[in-house]
Coordinates of C-alpha atoms in Angstrom, one line a residue:
Chain A
X1021 CA 4.8 -0.9 -23.4
X1022 CA 2.8 -3.1 -21.1
X1023 CA 3.7 -4.2 -17.6
X1024 CA 2.4 -7.6 -16.0
X1025 CA 3.3 -8.4 -11.9
X1026 CA 3.6 -11.9 -11.2
X1027 CA 3.3 -12.6 -7.3
X1028 CA 5.0 -15.7 -6.8
X1029 CA 3.9 -17.9 -3.8
X1030 CA 1.0 -16.6 -1.3
X1031 CA 0.6 -18.4 2.1
X1032 CA -3.3 -17.7 2.8
X1033 CA -4.3 -16.1 6.0
X1034 CA -0.5 -14.8 6.7
X1035 CA -0.1 -13.2 3.0
X1036 CA -3.7 -11.7 2.2
X1037 CA -3.2 -8.2 3.1
X1038 CA 0.3 -8.3 1.7
X1039 CA -0.9 -9.7 -1.4
X1040 CA -3.7 -7.4 -1.8
X1041 CA -1.2 -4.2 -1.5
X1042 CA 1.3 -5.8 -4.1
X1043 CA -2.1 -5.9 -6.5
X1044 CA -3.4 -2.3 -5.9
X1045 CA 0.5 -1.1 -5.9
X1046 CA 0.9 -2.8 -9.3
X1047 CA -2.6 -1.2 -10.2
X1048 CA -1.9 2.2 -9.3
X1049 CA 1.5 2.6 -10.4
X1050 CA 1.3 1.8 -14.1
X1051 CA 0.9 -2.2 -14.2
X1052 CA -1.7 -3.4 -16.5
X1053 CA -2.1 -6.9 -14.7
X1054 CA -1.4 -9.0 -11.7
X1055 CA -1.1 -12.6 -11.8
X1056 CA -1.0 -15.0 -8.7
X1057 CA 0.1 -18.5 -8.2
X1058 CA -2.2 -19.5 -5.7
X1059 CA -6.2 -18.7 -5.5
X1060 CA -7.1 -16.1 -2.7
X1061 CA -10.9 -15.1 -2.7
X1062 CA -10.8 -12.4 -0.4
X1063 CA -7.8 -10.9 -2.4
X1064 CA -9.4 -11.4 -5.7
X1065 CA -12.7 -9.9 -4.6
X1066 CA -10.6 -6.9 -2.8
X1067 CA -8.7 -6.0 -6.0
X1068 CA -12.1 -6.5 -8.4
X1069 CA -13.9 -4.2 -6.0
X1070 CA -11.4 -1.4 -6.5
X1071 CA -11.5 -1.7 -10.0
X1072 CA -15.2 -1.4 -10.5
X1073 CA -15.2 1.8 -8.0
X1074 CA -11.8 3.0 -9.3
X1075 CA -12.1 2.2 -13.1
X1076 CA -9.4 1.1 -15.5
X1077 CA -8.8 -2.4 -17.2
X1078 CA -6.1 -3.8 -14.5
X1079 CA -6.3 -7.7 -15.0
X1080 CA -6.8 -10.4 -12.4
X1081 CA -5.5 -13.7 -13.3
X1082 CA -4.5 -17.4 -11.3
X1083 CA -2.3 -19.5 -13.0
X1084 CA -0.7 -22.6 -12.2
X1085 CA 1.9 -23.4 -14.3
X1086 CA 4.1 -20.1 -13.6
X1087 CA 7.4 -21.6 -15.3
X1088 CA 5.6 -21.8 -18.5
X1089 CA 3.7 -18.4 -18.3
X1090 CA 7.3 -16.9 -17.9
X1091 CA 8.8 -18.6 -21.1
X1092 CA 5.9 -17.5 -23.0
X1093 CA 6.3 -14.0 -22.0
X1094 CA 9.9 -14.0 -23.0
X1095 CA 9.2 -15.6 -26.1
X1096 CA 6.3 -12.6 -27.2
X1097 CA 8.7 -10.0 -26.8
X1098 CA 8.8 -9.8 -23.0
X1099 CA 11.8 -9.4 -20.6
X1100 CA 11.3 -10.7 -16.7
X1101 CA 12.8 -8.8 -13.9
X1102 CA 12.9 -10.5 -10.4
X1103 CA 13.2 -8.3 -7.5
X1104 CA 14.8 -9.6 -4.9
X1105 CA 17.1 -8.5 -2.3
X1106 CA 20.2 -10.4 -3.6
X1107 CA 19.7 -8.8 -7.0
X1108 CA 21.9 -6.1 -8.9
X1109 CA 21.7 -2.8 -7.9
X1110 CA 18.7 -0.8 -9.3
X1111 CA 20.6 2.3 -9.3
X1112 CA 22.9 1.0 -11.8
X1113 CA 21.0 -1.1 -13.8
X1114 CA 17.7 0.9 -14.3
X1115 CA 18.6 2.5 -17.5
X1116 CA 19.6 -0.8 -18.9
X1117 CA 16.2 -1.8 -18.3
X1118 CA 14.3 1.3 -19.4
X1119 CA 16.0 1.4 -22.8
X1120 CA 14.4 -2.4 -23.1
X1121 CA 11.5 -0.9 -22.3
X1122 CA 11.2 1.2 -25.0
X1123 CA 10.3 -1.9 -27.3
X1124 CA 9.6 -4.7 -24.8
X1125 CA 6.8 -5.7 -22.4
X1126 CA 8.0 -6.4 -18.8
X1127 CA 7.1 -9.0 -16.7
X1128 CA 8.1 -8.2 -12.8
X1129 CA 8.2 -11.2 -10.5
X1130 CA 8.0 -10.5 -6.7
X1131 CA 8.0 -13.7 -4.2
X1132 CA 6.0 -14.0 -1.0
X1133 CA 8.2 -16.6 0.5
X1134 CA 11.7 -18.0 -0.6
X1135 CA 11.9 -18.1 -4.2
X1136 CA 12.6 -21.2 -6.3
X1137 CA 15.8 -21.0 -8.1
X1138 CA 14.2 -21.3 -11.8
X1139 CA 12.8 -17.8 -10.8
X1140 CA 16.5 -16.4 -10.7
X1141 CA 17.3 -18.4 -13.6
X1142 CA 14.6 -17.5 -15.8
X1143 CA 14.6 -14.1 -15.2
X1144 CA 16.6 -11.6 -17.6
X1145 CA 17.4 -9.2 -14.6
X1146 CA 17.5 -10.1 -11.1
X1147 CA 17.3 -6.6 -9.4
X1148 CA 17.4 -5.6 -5.6
X1149 CA 16.0 -2.5 -4.3
X1150 CA 18.3 -2.0 -1.6
X1151 CA 19.8 -5.4 -0.2
X1152 CA 18.5 -4.9 3.3
X1153 CA 15.0 -6.8 4.1
X1154 CA 12.3 -4.3 3.6
X1155 CA 9.1 -5.3 1.6
X1156 CA 7.8 -6.4 -1.7
X1157 CA 5.3 -4.0 -1.8
X1158 CA 8.1 -1.0 -1.4
X1159 CA 10.5 -3.0 -3.9
X1160 CA 7.4 -3.1 -6.6
X1161 CA 6.5 0.4 -6.0
X1162 CA 9.9 1.9 -6.1
X1163 CA 10.7 -0.2 -9.4
X1164 CA 7.4 1.1 -10.9
X1165 CA 7.9 4.4 -9.8
X1166 CA 11.1 4.5 -11.5
X1167 CA 10.5 2.7 -14.5
X1168 CA 7.4 5.3 -15.4
X1169 CA 9.1 7.9 -14.0
X1170 CA 6.1 9.3 -12.1
X1171 CA 4.1 9.5 -15.2
X1172 CA 1.6 6.9 -14.4
X1173 CA 0.8 8.0 -10.7
X1174 CA -1.8 10.5 -11.7
X1175 CA -3.2 9.3 -15.0
X1176 CA -7.2 8.7 -15.2
X1177 CA -8.7 5.7 -15.0
X1178 CA -11.8 5.0 -17.3
X1179 CA -15.0 4.7 -16.2
X1180 CA -14.3 5.3 -12.6
X1181 CA -17.3 5.8 -10.1
X1182 CA -14.9 7.8 -7.6
X1183 CA -12.3 9.8 -8.0
X1184 CA -10.1 12.5 -5.9
X1185 CA -9.3 15.9 -6.8
X1186 CA -5.7 16.3 -5.3
X1187 CA -5.4 19.1 -2.6
X1188 CA -2.9 20.0 0.4
X1189 CA -5.5 21.0 2.6
X1190 CA -8.9 19.5 1.9
X1191 CA -10.4 16.0 0.9
X1192 CA -11.9 16.4 -2.6
X1193 CA -13.7 13.7 -3.8
X1194 CA -16.0 13.0 -7.0
X1195 CA -18.3 10.5 -6.9
X1196 CA -20.4 9.4 -9.7
X1197 CA -23.8 7.9 -8.8
X1198 CA -25.4 5.1 -11.0
X1199 CA -28.4 5.9 -13.1
Chain B
X854 CA 19.0 15.8 8.0
X855 CA 16.8 13.2 10.0
X856 CA 13.5 11.5 9.1
X857 CA 11.4 9.7 11.4
X858 CA 8.0 7.8 10.4
X859 CA 5.0 7.9 12.2
X860 CA 2.6 5.2 11.9
X861 CA -1.1 6.2 13.2
X862 CA -3.1 3.6 14.5
X863 CA -2.6 0.0 14.1
X864 CA -5.3 -2.9 14.3
X865 CA -3.6 -5.9 16.1
X866 CA -4.0 -9.0 13.8
X867 CA -5.1 -7.3 10.8
X868 CA -2.0 -5.0 10.5
X869 CA 0.6 -6.8 12.1
X870 CA 2.7 -7.7 8.8
X871 CA 1.6 -4.5 7.0
X872 CA 2.9 -2.4 9.8
X873 CA 6.2 -4.5 9.9
X874 CA 6.7 -3.9 6.5
X875 CA 6.0 -0.2 7.1
X876 CA 9.0 -0.4 9.8
X877 CA 11.2 -2.0 7.5
X878 CA 10.7 0.0 4.4
X879 CA 11.4 3.1 6.8
X880 CA 14.7 1.4 7.6
X881 CA 15.8 0.3 4.5
X882 CA 14.9 3.4 2.8
X883 CA 16.9 5.9 4.9
X884 CA 14.6 7.1 8.0
X885 CA 16.7 6.8 11.3
X886 CA 13.0 6.2 13.3
X887 CA 9.8 4.5 13.4
X888 CA 6.7 5.5 15.7
X889 CA 3.7 3.4 16.5
X890 CA 0.9 4.7 18.6
X891 CA -0.3 1.2 19.6
X892 CA 1.8 -1.5 21.2
X893 CA 2.7 -4.9 19.2
X894 CA 5.1 -7.2 20.9
X895 CA 5.2 -9.3 17.2
X896 CA 5.9 -6.0 15.4
X897 CA 8.6 -4.4 17.7
X898 CA 10.6 -8.3 18.0
X899 CA 10.5 -8.2 14.4
X900 CA 11.9 -5.1 13.8
X901 CA 14.7 -5.4 16.7
X902 CA 15.8 -8.8 15.1
X903 CA 16.2 -7.0 12.0
X904 CA 18.2 -4.3 13.2
X905 CA 20.4 -6.6 15.4
X906 CA 21.3 -8.9 12.3
X907 CA 21.5 -6.2 9.4
X908 CA 23.1 -3.3 11.7
X909 CA 22.7 0.4 12.0
X910 CA 20.9 2.6 14.7
X911 CA 17.0 2.5 13.6
X912 CA 15.0 3.4 16.7
X913 CA 11.7 1.5 17.7
X914 CA 9.4 3.8 19.7
X915 CA 5.5 3.7 21.2
X916 CA 4.3 6.6 22.0
X917 CA 0.4 7.6 23.4
X918 CA 0.0 11.4 22.8
X919 CA 0.9 11.6 18.9
X920 CA -0.5 15.2 18.6
X921 CA 1.9 16.3 21.1
X922 CA 4.7 14.4 19.8
X923 CA 3.9 16.1 16.3
X924 CA 3.6 19.6 17.9
X925 CA 7.2 18.9 19.5
X926 CA 8.6 17.9 16.2
X927 CA 7.7 20.6 14.8
X928 CA 9.0 22.9 17.0
X929 CA 12.4 21.4 17.0
X930 CA 13.0 22.8 13.4
X931 CA 10.7 19.6 11.6
X932 CA 8.4 19.9 9.0
X933 CA 5.2 17.0 9.2
X934 CA 4.3 15.4 5.7
X935 CA 1.4 13.3 6.1
X936 CA 1.1 11.0 3.0
X937 CA -2.5 10.6 2.0
X938 CA -4.1 9.7 -1.3
X939 CA -6.3 13.0 -0.8
X940 CA -3.3 15.3 -0.8
X941 CA -1.0 17.3 -3.2
X942 CA 0.3 15.7 -5.9
X943 CA 3.9 14.7 -5.2
X944 CA 5.0 15.1 -8.6
X945 CA 4.4 19.0 -8.3
X946 CA 5.4 19.5 -4.4
X947 CA 8.4 17.0 -4.0
X948 CA 10.9 20.2 -5.1
X949 CA 9.8 22.0 -2.2
X950 CA 9.8 19.8 0.5
X951 CA 13.7 18.7 -0.7
X952 CA 14.6 22.0 -0.5
X953 CA 13.0 22.3 3.1
X954 CA 14.7 19.4 3.9
X955 CA 18.1 20.9 3.1
X956 CA 17.6 22.7 6.7
X957 CA 14.8 20.7 8.5
X958 CA 14.1 17.3 10.1
X959 CA 11.5 15.6 8.4
X960 CA 8.2 13.3 10.4
X961 CA 6.4 11.2 7.7
X962 CA 3.0 10.5 8.9
X963 CA 1.2 7.0 7.2
X964 CA -2.2 6.0 8.9
X965 CA -3.4 2.5 9.2
X966 CA -7.0 3.1 9.0
X967 CA -8.9 6.2 8.7
X968 CA -6.5 9.2 9.9
X969 CA -8.0 12.0 12.2
X970 CA -8.5 15.0 10.8
X971 CA -6.0 16.7 13.3
X972 CA -3.2 14.9 11.7
X973 CA -4.2 16.7 8.2
X974 CA -4.4 19.8 10.0
X975 CA -1.0 19.7 11.8
X976 CA 0.9 18.5 8.8
X977 CA 2.6 21.1 7.1
X978 CA 2.2 19.1 3.5
X979 CA -0.8 16.5 2.6
X980 CA 1.0 14.7 -0.2
X981 CA -0.8 12.3 -2.5
X982 CA 1.5 9.4 -3.9
X983 CA -1.1 9.0 -6.8
X984 CA -5.0 9.5 -5.9
X985 CA -5.9 5.7 -6.3
X986 CA -6.2 3.4 -3.5
X987 CA -3.2 1.4 -3.2
X988 CA -0.8 0.8 0.0
X989 CA 1.2 2.8 2.8
X990 CA 4.0 0.8 2.3
X991 CA 4.2 1.8 -1.1
X992 CA 3.3 5.7 -0.7
X993 CA 6.5 5.5 2.0
X994 CA 8.8 4.0 -0.2
X995 CA 8.2 6.1 -3.2
X996 CA 8.4 9.2 -0.6
X997 CA 11.5 8.0 0.6
X998 CA 13.1 7.0 -2.3
X999 CA 12.3 10.3 -4.1
X1000 CA 13.6 12.4 -1.0
X1001 CA 16.9 10.8 -0.7
X1002 CA 17.1 10.3 -4.8
X1003 CA 18.0 6.5 -4.2
X1004 CA 21.0 7.4 -2.2
X1005 CA 20.2 5.8 1.1
X1006 CA 19.0 2.4 -0.9
X1007 CA 22.9 0.9 -0.7
X1008 CA 24.4 2.4 2.2
X1009 CA 26.5 0.3 5.0
X1010 CA 24.8 -0.6 8.1
X1011 CA 27.2 -0.2 11.2
X1012 CA 27.7 -3.6 13.3
X1013 CA 26.0 -5.8 10.6
X1014 CA 26.1 -9.7 11.1
X1015 CA 24.7 -10.1 7.5
X1016 CA 25.4 -8.0 4.6
X1017 CA 24.5 -8.9 0.9
X1018 CA 26.5 -8.4 -2.4
X1019 CA 24.3 -7.2 -5.5
X1020 CA 24.3 -9.5 -8.3
X1021 CA 22.4 -10.1 -11.1
X1022 CA 23.2 -13.9 -11.5
X1023 CA 24.0 -15.1 -7.6
X1024 CA 23.2 -15.1 -4.1
X1025 CA 26.0 -13.4 -2.2
X1026 CA 25.7 -13.3 1.2
X1027 CA 28.5 -12.4 3.9
X1028 CA 27.9 -13.2 7.6
X1029 CA 29.8 -12.4 10.4
X1030 CA 30.0 -15.1 13.0
X1031 CA 30.1 -14.1 16.7
X1032 CA 33.5 -15.0 18.4

């Protein structure tokens, strides 16, 4: 099934690198799409450049009406997981979510700033990746890694111009030249 | 055994939020110490404030001679794991590292910018958390989550002024007032 990531909020200059890391983490760990609620050319360009060079079909979208988007997603065979330090213990709730994922798509919400109450209410699951303050990038990474059990981590991306061959002791990069 | 995280490089304004996320992820996921090679008051203050409010004994250090630090760490019953997109597949190498961790401390290196060749050479393991470009915060988070198998994620921090009780449907925060 499909995974999308909704980044709620984005405070321009302050968040631009963190938001880029959120998007690239989503792509690298197996999500199909990142959705922002605020436009940021810098972030969009960074993500599109990565997709162009490293391949795959990762989508980038900016929406204004995020509540509608969530409701629509739920109506179309989707469940919504909001990652928050206040949420239920991921160690305890992950099995249930994985079971749902066998037949449903997942929308993962990660907030930039304080998340509006409606996000908590619209979510099917409010999940904490630990109850300590750390990072939405870390939370998203761990959630996706556990959801996919490491399986998406080394998949091939179609039409990649750059590809790395993993190695403990050397840098091995394959670069496909344009004809 | 003990885990320390060495953040190699830091480009001031550009990296200050990412470096803070690296440090807080290290703390929240079970590391005992973060080491920077560049001073940044903003990052230091953010981390110290979190420790003051959320408890525990997480250490913050700035060093100049990182190569010496690594060599010393290795001489004192430690192994060094460098997280890099060029490294060996984490899915394949993690069991070996976990076995080492039963008797040895681990220093995890995460770079900010291009990492000097010496870091690759000094590391016992160069490990990739996927070979796609994403985020050092994500890489560190997944590495620590897998190393500790989720066990450090909900441990109690001593002398915490703030504590959260996980919940799927409400925010539950316990705040200890100063006497």
